[in-house]
mmCIF file of C-alpha atoms in Angstrom:
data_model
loop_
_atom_site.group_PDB
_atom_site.id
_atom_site.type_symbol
_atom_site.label_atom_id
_atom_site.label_comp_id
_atom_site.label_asym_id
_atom_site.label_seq_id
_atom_site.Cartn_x
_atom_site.Cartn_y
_atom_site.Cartn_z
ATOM 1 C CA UNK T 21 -10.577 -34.886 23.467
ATOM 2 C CA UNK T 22 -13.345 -31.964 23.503
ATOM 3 C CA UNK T 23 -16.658 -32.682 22.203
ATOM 4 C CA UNK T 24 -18.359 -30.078 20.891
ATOM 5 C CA UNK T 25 -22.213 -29.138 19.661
ATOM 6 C CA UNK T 26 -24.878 -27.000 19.701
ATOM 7 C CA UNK T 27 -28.517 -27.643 20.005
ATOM 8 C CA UNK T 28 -30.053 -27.668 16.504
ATOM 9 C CA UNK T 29 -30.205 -24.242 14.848
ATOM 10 C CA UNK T 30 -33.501 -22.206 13.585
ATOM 11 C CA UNK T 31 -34.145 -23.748 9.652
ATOM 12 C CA UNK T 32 -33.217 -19.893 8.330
ATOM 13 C CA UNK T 33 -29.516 -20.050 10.041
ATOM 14 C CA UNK T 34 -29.294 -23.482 8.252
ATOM 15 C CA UNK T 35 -30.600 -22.093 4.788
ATOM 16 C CA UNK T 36 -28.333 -18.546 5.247
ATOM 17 C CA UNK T 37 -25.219 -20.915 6.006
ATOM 18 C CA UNK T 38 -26.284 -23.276 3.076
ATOM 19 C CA UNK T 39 -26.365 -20.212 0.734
ATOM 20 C CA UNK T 40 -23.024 -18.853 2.156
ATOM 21 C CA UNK T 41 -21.250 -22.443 1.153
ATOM 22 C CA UNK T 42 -22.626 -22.275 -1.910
ATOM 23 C CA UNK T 43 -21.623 -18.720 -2.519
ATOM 24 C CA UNK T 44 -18.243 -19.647 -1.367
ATOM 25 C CA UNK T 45 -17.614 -22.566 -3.818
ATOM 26 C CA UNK T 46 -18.998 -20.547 -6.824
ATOM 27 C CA UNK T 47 -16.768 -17.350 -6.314
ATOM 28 C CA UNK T 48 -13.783 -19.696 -5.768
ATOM 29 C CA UNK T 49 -14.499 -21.163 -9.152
ATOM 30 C CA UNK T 50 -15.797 -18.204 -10.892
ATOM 31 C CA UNK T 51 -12.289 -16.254 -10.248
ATOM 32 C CA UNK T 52 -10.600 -19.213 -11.298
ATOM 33 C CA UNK T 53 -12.676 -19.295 -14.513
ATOM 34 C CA UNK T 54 -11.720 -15.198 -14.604
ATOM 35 C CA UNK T 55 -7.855 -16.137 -14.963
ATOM 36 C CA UNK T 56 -8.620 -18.339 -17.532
ATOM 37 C CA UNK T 57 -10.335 -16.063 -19.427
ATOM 38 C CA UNK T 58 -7.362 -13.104 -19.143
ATOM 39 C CA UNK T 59 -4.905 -15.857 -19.894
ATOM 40 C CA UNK T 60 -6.842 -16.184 -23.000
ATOM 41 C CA UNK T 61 -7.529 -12.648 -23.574
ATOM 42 C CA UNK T 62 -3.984 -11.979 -23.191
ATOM 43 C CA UNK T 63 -2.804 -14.731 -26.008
ATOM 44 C CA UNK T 64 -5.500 -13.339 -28.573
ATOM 45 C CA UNK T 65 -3.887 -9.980 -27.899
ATOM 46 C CA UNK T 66 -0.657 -10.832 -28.237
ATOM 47 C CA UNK T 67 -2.082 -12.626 -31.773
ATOM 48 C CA UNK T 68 -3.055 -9.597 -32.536
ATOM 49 C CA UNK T 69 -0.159 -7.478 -32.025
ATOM 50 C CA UNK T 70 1.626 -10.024 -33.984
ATOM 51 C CA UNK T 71 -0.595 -9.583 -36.742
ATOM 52 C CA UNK T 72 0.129 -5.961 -36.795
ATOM 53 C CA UNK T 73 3.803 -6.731 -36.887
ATOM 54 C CA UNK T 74 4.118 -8.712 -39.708
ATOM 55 C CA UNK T 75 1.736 -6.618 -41.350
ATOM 56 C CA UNK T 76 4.667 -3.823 -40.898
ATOM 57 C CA UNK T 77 7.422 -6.141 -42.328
ATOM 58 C CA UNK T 78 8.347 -7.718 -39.250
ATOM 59 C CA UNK T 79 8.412 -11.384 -40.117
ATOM 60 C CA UNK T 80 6.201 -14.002 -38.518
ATOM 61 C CA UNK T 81 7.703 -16.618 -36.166
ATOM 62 C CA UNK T 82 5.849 -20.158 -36.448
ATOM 63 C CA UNK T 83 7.601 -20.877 -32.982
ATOM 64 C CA UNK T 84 5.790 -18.545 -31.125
ATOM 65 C CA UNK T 85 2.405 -18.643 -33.025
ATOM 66 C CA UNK T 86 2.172 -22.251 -31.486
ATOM 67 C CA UNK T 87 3.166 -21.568 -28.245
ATOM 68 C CA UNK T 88 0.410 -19.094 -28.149
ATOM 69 C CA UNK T 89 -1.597 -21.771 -29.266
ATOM 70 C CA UNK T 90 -0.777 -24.269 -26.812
ATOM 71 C CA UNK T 91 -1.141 -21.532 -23.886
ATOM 72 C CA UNK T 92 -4.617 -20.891 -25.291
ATOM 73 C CA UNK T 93 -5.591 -24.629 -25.382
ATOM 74 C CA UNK T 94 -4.151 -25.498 -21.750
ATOM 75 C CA UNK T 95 -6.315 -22.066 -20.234
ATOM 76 C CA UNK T 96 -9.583 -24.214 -22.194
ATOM 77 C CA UNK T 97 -8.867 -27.486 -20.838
ATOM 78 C CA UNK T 98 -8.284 -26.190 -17.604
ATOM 79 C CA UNK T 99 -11.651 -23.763 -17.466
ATOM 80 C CA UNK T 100 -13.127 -26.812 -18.905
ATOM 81 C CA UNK T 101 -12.578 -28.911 -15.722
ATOM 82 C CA UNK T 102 -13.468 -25.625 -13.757
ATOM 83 C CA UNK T 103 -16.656 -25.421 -15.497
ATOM 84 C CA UNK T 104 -17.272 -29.436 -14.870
ATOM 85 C CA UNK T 105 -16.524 -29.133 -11.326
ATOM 86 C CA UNK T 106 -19.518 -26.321 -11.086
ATOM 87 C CA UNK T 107 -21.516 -28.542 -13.078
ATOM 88 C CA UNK T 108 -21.133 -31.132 -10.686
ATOM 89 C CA UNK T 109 -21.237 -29.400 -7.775
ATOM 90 C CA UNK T 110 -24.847 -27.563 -9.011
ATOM 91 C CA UNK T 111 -26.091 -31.074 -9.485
ATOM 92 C CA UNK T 112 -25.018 -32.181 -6.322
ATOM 93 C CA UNK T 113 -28.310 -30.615 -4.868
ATOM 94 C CA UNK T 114 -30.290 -32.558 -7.547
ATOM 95 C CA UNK T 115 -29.486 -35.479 -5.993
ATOM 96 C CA UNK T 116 -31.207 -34.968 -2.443
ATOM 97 C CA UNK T 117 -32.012 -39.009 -1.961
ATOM 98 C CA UNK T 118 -28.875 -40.646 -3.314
ATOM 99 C CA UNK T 119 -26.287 -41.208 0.008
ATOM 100 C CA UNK T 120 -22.803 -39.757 -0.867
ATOM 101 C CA UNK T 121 -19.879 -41.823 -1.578
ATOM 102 C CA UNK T 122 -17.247 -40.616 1.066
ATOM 103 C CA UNK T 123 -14.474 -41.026 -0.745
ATOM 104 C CA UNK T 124 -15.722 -39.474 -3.759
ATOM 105 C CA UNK T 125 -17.347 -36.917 -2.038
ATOM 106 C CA UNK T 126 -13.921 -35.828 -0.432
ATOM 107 C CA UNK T 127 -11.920 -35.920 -3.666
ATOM 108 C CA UNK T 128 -14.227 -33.533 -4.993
ATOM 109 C CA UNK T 129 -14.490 -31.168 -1.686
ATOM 110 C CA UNK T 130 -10.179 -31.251 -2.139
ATOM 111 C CA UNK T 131 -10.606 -29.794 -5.455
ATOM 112 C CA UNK T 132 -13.457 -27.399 -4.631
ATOM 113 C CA UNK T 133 -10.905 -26.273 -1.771
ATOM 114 C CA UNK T 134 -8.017 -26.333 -3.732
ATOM 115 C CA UNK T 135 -7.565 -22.687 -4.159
ATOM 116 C CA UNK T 136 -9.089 -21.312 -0.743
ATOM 117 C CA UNK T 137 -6.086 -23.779 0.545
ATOM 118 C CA UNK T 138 -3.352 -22.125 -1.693
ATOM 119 C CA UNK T 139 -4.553 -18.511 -1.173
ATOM 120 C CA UNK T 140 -4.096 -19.346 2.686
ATOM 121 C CA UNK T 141 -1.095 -21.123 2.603
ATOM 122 C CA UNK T 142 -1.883 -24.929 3.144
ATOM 123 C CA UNK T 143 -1.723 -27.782 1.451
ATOM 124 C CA UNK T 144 -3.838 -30.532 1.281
ATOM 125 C CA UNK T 145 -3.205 -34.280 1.567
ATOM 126 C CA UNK T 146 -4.768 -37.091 1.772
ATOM 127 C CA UNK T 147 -4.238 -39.706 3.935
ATOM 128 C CA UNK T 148 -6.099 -43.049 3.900
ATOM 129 C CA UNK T 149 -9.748 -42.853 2.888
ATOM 130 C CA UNK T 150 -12.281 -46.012 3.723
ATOM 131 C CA UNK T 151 -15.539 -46.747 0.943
ATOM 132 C CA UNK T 152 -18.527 -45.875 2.813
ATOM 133 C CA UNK T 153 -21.631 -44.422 2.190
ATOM 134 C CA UNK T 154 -22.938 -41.492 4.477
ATOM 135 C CA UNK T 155 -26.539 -41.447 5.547
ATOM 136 C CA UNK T 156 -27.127 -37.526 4.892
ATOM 137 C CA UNK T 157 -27.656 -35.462 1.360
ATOM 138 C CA UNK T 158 -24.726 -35.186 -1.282
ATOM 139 C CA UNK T 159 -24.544 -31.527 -0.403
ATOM 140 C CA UNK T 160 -24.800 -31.361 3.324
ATOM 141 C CA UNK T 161 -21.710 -33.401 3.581
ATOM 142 C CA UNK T 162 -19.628 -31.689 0.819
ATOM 143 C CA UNK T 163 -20.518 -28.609 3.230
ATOM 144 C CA UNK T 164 -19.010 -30.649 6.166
ATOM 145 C CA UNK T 165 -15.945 -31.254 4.866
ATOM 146 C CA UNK T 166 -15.644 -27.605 3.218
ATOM 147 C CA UNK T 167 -16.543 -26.408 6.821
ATOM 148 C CA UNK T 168 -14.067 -29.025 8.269
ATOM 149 C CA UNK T 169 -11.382 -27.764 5.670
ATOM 150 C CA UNK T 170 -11.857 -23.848 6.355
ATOM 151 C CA UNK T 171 -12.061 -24.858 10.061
ATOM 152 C CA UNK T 172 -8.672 -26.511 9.650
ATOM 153 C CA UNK T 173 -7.354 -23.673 7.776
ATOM 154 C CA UNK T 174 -8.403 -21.158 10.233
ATOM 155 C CA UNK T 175 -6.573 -23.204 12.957
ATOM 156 C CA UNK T 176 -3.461 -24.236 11.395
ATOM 157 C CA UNK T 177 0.282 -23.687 12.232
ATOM 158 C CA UNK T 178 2.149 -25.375 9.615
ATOM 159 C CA UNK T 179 1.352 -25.463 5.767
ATOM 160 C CA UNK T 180 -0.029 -29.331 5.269
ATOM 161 C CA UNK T 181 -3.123 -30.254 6.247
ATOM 162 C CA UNK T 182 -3.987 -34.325 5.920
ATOM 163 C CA UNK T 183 -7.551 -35.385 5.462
ATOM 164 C CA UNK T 184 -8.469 -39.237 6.076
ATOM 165 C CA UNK T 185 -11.766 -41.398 7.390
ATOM 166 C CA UNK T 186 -12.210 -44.313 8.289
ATOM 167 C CA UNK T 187 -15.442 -46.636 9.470
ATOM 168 C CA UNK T 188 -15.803 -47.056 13.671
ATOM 169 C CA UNK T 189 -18.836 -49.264 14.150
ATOM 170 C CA UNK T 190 -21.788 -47.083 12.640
ATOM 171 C CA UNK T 191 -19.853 -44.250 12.311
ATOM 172 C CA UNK T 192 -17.690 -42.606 9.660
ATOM 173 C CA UNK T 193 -15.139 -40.989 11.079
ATOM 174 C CA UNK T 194 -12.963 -38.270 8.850
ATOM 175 C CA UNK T 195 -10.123 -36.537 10.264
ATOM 176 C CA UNK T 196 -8.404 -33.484 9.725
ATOM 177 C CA UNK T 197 -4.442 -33.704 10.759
ATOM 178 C CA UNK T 198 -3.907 -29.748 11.267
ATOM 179 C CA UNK T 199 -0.339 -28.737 13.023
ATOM 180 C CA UNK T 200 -0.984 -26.759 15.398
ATOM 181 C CA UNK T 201 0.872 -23.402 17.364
ATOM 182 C CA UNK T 202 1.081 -25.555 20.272
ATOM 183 C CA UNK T 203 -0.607 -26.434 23.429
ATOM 184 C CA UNK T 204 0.153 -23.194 25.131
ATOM 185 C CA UNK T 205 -1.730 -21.449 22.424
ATOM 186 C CA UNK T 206 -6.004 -22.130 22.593
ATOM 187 C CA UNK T 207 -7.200 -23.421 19.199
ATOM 188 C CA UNK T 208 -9.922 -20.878 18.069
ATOM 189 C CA UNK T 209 -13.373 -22.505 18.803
ATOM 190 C CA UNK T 210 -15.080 -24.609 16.637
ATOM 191 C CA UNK T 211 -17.575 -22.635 13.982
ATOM 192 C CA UNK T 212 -21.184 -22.775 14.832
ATOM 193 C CA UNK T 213 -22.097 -23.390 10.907
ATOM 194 C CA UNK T 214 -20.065 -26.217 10.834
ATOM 195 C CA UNK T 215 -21.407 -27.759 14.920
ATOM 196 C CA UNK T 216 -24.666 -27.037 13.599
ATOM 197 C CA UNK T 217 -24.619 -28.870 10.721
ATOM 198 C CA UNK T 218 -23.157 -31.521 11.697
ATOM 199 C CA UNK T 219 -25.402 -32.165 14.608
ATOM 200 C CA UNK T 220 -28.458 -31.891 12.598
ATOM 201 C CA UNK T 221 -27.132 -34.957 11.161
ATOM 202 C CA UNK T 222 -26.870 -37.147 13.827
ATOM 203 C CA UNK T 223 -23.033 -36.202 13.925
ATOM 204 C CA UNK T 224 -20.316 -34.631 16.004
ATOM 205 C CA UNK T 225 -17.121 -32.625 15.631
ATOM 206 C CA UNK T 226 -14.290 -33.176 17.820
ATOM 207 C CA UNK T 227 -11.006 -31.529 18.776
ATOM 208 C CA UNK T 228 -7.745 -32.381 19.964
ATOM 209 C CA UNK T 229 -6.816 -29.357 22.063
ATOM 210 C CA UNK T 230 -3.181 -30.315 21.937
ATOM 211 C CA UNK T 231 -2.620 -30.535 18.651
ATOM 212 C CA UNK T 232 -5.505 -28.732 17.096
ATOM 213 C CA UNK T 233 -6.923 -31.434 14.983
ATOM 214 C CA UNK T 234 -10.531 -32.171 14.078
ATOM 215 C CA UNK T 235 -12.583 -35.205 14.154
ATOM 216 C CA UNK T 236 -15.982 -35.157 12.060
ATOM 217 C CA UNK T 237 -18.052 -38.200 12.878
ATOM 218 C CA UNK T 238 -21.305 -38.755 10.790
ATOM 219 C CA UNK T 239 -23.756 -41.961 10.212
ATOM 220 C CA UNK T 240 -23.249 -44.233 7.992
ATOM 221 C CA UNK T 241 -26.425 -45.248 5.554
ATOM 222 C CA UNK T 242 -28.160 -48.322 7.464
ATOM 223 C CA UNK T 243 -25.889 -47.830 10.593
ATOM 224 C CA UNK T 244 -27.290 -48.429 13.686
ATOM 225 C CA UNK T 245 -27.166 -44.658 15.570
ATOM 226 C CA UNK Z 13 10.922 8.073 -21.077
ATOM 227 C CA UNK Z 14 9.364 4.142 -20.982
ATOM 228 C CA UNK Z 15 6.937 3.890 -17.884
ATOM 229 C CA UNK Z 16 8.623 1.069 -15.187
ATOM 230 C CA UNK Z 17 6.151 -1.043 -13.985
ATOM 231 C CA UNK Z 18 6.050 -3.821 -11.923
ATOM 232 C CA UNK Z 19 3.475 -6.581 -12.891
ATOM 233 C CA UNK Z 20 2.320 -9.013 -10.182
ATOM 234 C CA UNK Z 21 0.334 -11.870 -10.403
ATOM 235 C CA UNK Z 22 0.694 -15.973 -9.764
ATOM 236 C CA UNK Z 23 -0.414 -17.138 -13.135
ATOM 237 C CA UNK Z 24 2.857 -17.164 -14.905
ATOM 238 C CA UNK Z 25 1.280 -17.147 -18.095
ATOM 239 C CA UNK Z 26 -0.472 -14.569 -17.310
ATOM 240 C CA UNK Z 27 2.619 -12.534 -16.804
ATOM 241 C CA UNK Z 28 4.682 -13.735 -19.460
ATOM 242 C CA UNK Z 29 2.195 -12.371 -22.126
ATOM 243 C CA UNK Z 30 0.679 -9.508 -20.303
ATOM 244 C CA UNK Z 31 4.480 -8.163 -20.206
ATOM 245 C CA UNK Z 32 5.178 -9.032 -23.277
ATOM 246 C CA UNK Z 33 2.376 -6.976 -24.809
ATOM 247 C CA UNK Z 34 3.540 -3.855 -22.457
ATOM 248 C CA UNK Z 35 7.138 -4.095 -23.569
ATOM 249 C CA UNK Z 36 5.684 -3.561 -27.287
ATOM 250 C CA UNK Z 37 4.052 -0.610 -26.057
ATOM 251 C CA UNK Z 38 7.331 0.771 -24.944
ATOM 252 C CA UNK Z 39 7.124 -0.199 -21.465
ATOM 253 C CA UNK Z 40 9.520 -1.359 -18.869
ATOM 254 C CA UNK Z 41 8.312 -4.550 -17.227
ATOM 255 C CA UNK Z 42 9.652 -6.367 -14.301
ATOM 256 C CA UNK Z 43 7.734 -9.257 -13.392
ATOM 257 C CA UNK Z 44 7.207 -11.012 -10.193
ATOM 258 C CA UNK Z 45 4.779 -14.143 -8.788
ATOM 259 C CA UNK Z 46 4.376 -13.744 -5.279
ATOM 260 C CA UNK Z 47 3.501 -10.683 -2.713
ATOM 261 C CA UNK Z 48 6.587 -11.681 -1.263
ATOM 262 C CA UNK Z 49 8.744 -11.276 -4.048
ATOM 263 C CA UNK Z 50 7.019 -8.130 -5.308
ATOM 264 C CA UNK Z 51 7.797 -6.717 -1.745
ATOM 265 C CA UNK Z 52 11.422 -7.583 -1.986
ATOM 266 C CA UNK Z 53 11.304 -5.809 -5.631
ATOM 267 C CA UNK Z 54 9.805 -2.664 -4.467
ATOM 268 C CA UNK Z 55 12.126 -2.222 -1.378
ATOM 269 C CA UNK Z 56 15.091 -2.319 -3.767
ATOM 270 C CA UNK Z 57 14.160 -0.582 -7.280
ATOM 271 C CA UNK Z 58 11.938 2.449 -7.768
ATOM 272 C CA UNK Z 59 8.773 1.982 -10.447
ATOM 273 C CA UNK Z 60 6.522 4.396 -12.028
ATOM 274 C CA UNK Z 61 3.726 2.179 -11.579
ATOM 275 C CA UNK Z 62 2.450 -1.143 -9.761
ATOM 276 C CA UNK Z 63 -0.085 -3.495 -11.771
ATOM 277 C CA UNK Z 64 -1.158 -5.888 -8.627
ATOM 278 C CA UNK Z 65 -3.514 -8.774 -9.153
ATOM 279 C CA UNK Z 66 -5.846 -8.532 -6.187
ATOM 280 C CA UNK Z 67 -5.833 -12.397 -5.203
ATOM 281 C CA UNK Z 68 -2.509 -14.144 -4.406
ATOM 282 C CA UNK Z 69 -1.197 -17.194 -2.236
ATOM 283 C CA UNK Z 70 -0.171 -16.149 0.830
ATOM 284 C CA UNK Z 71 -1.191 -12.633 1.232
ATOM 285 C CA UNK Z 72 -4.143 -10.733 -0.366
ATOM 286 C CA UNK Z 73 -4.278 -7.546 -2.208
ATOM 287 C CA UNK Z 74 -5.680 -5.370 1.111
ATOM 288 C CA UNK Z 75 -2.424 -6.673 3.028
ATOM 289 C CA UNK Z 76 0.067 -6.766 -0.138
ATOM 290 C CA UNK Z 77 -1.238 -2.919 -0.706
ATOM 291 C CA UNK Z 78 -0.990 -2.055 2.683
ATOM 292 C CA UNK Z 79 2.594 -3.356 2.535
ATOM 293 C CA UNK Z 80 3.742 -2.287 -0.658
ATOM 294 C CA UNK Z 81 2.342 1.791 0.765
ATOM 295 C CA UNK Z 82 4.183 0.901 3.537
ATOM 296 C CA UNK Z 83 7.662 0.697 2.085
ATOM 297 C CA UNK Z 84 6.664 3.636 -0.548
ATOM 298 C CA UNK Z 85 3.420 5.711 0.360
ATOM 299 C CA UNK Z 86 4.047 7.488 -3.318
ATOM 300 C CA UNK Z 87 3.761 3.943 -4.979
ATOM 301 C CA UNK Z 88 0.738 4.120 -7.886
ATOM 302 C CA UNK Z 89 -0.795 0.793 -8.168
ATOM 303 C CA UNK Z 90 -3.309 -0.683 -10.230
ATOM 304 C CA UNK Z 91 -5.265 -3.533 -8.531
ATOM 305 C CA UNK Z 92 -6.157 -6.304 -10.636
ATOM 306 C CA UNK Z 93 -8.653 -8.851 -9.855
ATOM 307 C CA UNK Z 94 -11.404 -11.314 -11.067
ATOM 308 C CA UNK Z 95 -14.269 -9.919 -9.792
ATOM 309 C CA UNK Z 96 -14.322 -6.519 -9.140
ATOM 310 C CA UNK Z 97 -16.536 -5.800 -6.108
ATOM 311 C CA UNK Z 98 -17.446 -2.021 -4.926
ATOM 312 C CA UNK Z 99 -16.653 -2.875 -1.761
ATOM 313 C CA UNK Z 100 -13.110 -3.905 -2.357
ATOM 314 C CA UNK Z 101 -12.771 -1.247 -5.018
ATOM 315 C CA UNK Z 102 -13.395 1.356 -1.796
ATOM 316 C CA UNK Z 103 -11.332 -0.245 0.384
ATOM 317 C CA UNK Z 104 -8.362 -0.525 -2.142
ATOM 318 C CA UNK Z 105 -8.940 2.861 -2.574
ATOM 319 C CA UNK Z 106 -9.369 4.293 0.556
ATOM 320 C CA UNK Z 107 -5.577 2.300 1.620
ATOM 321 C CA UNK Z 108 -4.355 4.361 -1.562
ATOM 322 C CA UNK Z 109 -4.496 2.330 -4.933
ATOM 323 C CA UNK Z 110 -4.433 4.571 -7.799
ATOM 324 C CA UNK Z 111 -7.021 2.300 -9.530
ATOM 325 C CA UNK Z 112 -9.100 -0.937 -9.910
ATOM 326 C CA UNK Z 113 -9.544 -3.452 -13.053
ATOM 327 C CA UNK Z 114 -11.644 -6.023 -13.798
ATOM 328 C CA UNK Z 115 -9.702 -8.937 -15.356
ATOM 329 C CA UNK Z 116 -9.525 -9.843 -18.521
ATOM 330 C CA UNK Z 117 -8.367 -6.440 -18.790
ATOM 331 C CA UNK Z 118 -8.106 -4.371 -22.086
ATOM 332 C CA UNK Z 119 -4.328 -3.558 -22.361
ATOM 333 C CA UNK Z 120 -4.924 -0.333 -23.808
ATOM 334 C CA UNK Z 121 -6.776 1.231 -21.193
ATOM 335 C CA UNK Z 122 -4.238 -0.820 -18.937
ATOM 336 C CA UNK Z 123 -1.594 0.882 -20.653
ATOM 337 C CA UNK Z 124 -3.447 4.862 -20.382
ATOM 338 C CA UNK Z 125 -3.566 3.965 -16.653
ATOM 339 C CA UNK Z 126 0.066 3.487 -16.241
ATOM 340 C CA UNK Z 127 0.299 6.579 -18.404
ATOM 341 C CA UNK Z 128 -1.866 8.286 -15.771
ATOM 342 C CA UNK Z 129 0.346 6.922 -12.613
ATOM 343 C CA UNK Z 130 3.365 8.152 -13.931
ATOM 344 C CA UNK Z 131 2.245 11.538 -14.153
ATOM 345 C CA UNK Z 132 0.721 11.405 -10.684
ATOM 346 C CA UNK Z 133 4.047 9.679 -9.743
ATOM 347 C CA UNK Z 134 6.106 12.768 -10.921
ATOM 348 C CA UNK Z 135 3.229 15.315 -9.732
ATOM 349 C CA UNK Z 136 4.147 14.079 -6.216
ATOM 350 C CA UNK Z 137 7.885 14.005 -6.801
ATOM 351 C CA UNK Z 138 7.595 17.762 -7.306
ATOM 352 C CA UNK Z 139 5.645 18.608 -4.572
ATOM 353 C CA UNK Z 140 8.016 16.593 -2.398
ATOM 354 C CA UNK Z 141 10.571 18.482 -3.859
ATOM 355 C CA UNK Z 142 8.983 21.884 -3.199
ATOM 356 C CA UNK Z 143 7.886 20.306 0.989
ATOM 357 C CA UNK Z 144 11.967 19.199 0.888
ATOM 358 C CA UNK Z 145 13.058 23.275 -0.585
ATOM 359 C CA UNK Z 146 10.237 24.958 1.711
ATOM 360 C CA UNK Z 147 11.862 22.920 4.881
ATOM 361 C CA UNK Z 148 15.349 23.922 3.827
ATOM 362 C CA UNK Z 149 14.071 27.667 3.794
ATOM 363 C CA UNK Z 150 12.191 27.771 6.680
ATOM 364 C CA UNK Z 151 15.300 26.205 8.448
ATOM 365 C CA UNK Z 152 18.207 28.391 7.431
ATOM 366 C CA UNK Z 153 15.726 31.695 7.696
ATOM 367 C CA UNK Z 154 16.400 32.998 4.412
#
């Protein structure tokens, strides 16, 4: 096992990768909100043509008028949770002094990742996830395990990629099962926004060269290190 | 003469209304979910147009459009997409889409730009016709 980090980075490359997360997480959401919205626009169209139909003789069909309806209401509820996650996620930098909840904290970086995972062609699962708190700010460590997840991505053979954590001593440690080309094939090194980040935290990323998985390890609130 | 057009995108919904409301306007809609499958499509049937959402599983628009021109450099397609950056718009264009929409789209303008492809579509069948009569020509030195 390889570990990896970098000596602490200049304040500016911190805030410029901060800003990139966050522009990350909000496009991903914002196109999602976009397909909504067409889904929508689409149904109200097709309303209308309808409309114009049956205003030409042809005569109205109940059937479809509610299925229309029903595709209309599932594109709300689901830009409704969209729009919740975004809510959430803005307020997660409102929230500087309160230590994250790891578990909770990865749930919500699984669905923030959700699509960035499909577009690529991976899966995500989880595997077994211990309760402990995490002595660093609600947002830093959702952009850990975003960088962790787009670091897994980038390095990944097969199509499922299986997130866990557990506690070791002071430590949480979350891993990132990734299948990997091979041994004959160098994993791609680790990315500097994610070694930098989690050093400044009293952390570490590790990898497994053989198999290309990654090991984040981070403080626990009142642990020892 | 109904335009042909293959609509691509992963939202099912999405395509199961959006073709709906073209086959009202007279259109000629094949549908399909997946770069992959739209790939398969294209190397089998010929269409007048391509509407192409921009961001799929698997493969992205740049690579599906590079593909797609790839099997059929005289393919017209319409890139479709959620956020409509003028940096993507230039590179789709520059690899040879016909044109760019922000979604939701308006169907009607949808509709005047699969109008437009099939035009350009026939424009360039003729001028490969008159490249394919000029070659015969020049070759038999009549």
């Amino acid at each position: 096992m390889t570990t990896l980090s970098r000596v602490k980075p200049p304040d500016q490359e911190a805030r410029r990768n901060e800003r990139q997360f966050v522009g990350s997480v909000c496009a991903s959401i914002s196109h999602e909100i976009k397909n909504c919205l067409a889904i929508i626009n689409e149904n109200a169209g097709l309303m209308g043509d309808l409309a114009l139909m049956a205003g030409q003789g042809r005569p109205a069909d109940p059937e479809r008028q509610a299925r229309i309806a029903a595709s209309v209401q599932k594109q709300v509820a689901r830009a409704d949770q969209l729009v919740r996650n975004l809510n959430r996620f803005a307020h997660s930098g409102d929230i500087e002094n309160r230590p994250p909840e790891l578990a909770a904290s990865i749930a919500f970086v699984q669905t923030l990742f959700e699509r960035t995972a499909t577009n690529s062609g991976h899966r995500l699962e989880t595997g077994s996830i211990a309760t402990a708190v995490v002595a660093c700010a609600p947002l830093v460590l959702l952009q850990l395990l975003w960088r962790l997840l787009l670091a897994g991505v980038e390095r990944a053979d097969g199509d499922v990629l299986t997130i866990s954590a557990q506690v070791a001593g002071p430590q949480a440690q979350i891993h990132l099962q990734v299948q990997s080309p091979g041994t004959e094939i160098q994993p791609p090194p680790l990315p500097d926004a994610l070694l930098d980040l989690a050093h400044a935290q009293g952390g570490t990323v590790e990898q497994v060269p053989a198999s290309g998985s990654l090991s984040l390890r981070l403080p626990l609130k009142g642990g020892d290190s | 003469m109904p335009e042909k057009v293959l609509l691509v995108d992963d939202e099912p919904d999405f395509l199961e209304v959006t073709a709906e409301r073209m086959e009202a306007r007279g259109m000629n809609v094949v549908t399909a979910t997946s770069a992959e499958e739209a790939l398969d499509i294209i190397s089998k049937e010929s269409f007048d147009a391509v509407v192409l959402d921009f961001m799929m599983p698997g493969m992205d628009g740049i690579k599906t459009l590079r593909k797609l021109k790839g099997i059929n450099p005289d393919l017209q397609i319409i890139l479709l997409t959620g956020y409509a950056t003028i940096e993507k718009s230039v590179e789709a264009m520059k690899l040879g889409a016909m044109d760019f929409m922000e979604k939701p789209a308006d169907i009607e303008k949808l509709a005047a730009k699969i109008k437009k492809a099939k035009t350009e579509k026939m424009v360039l069948g003729e001028k490969r016709s008159a490249e394919r009569i000029q070659k015969i020509l020049e070759d038999k030195g009549w």
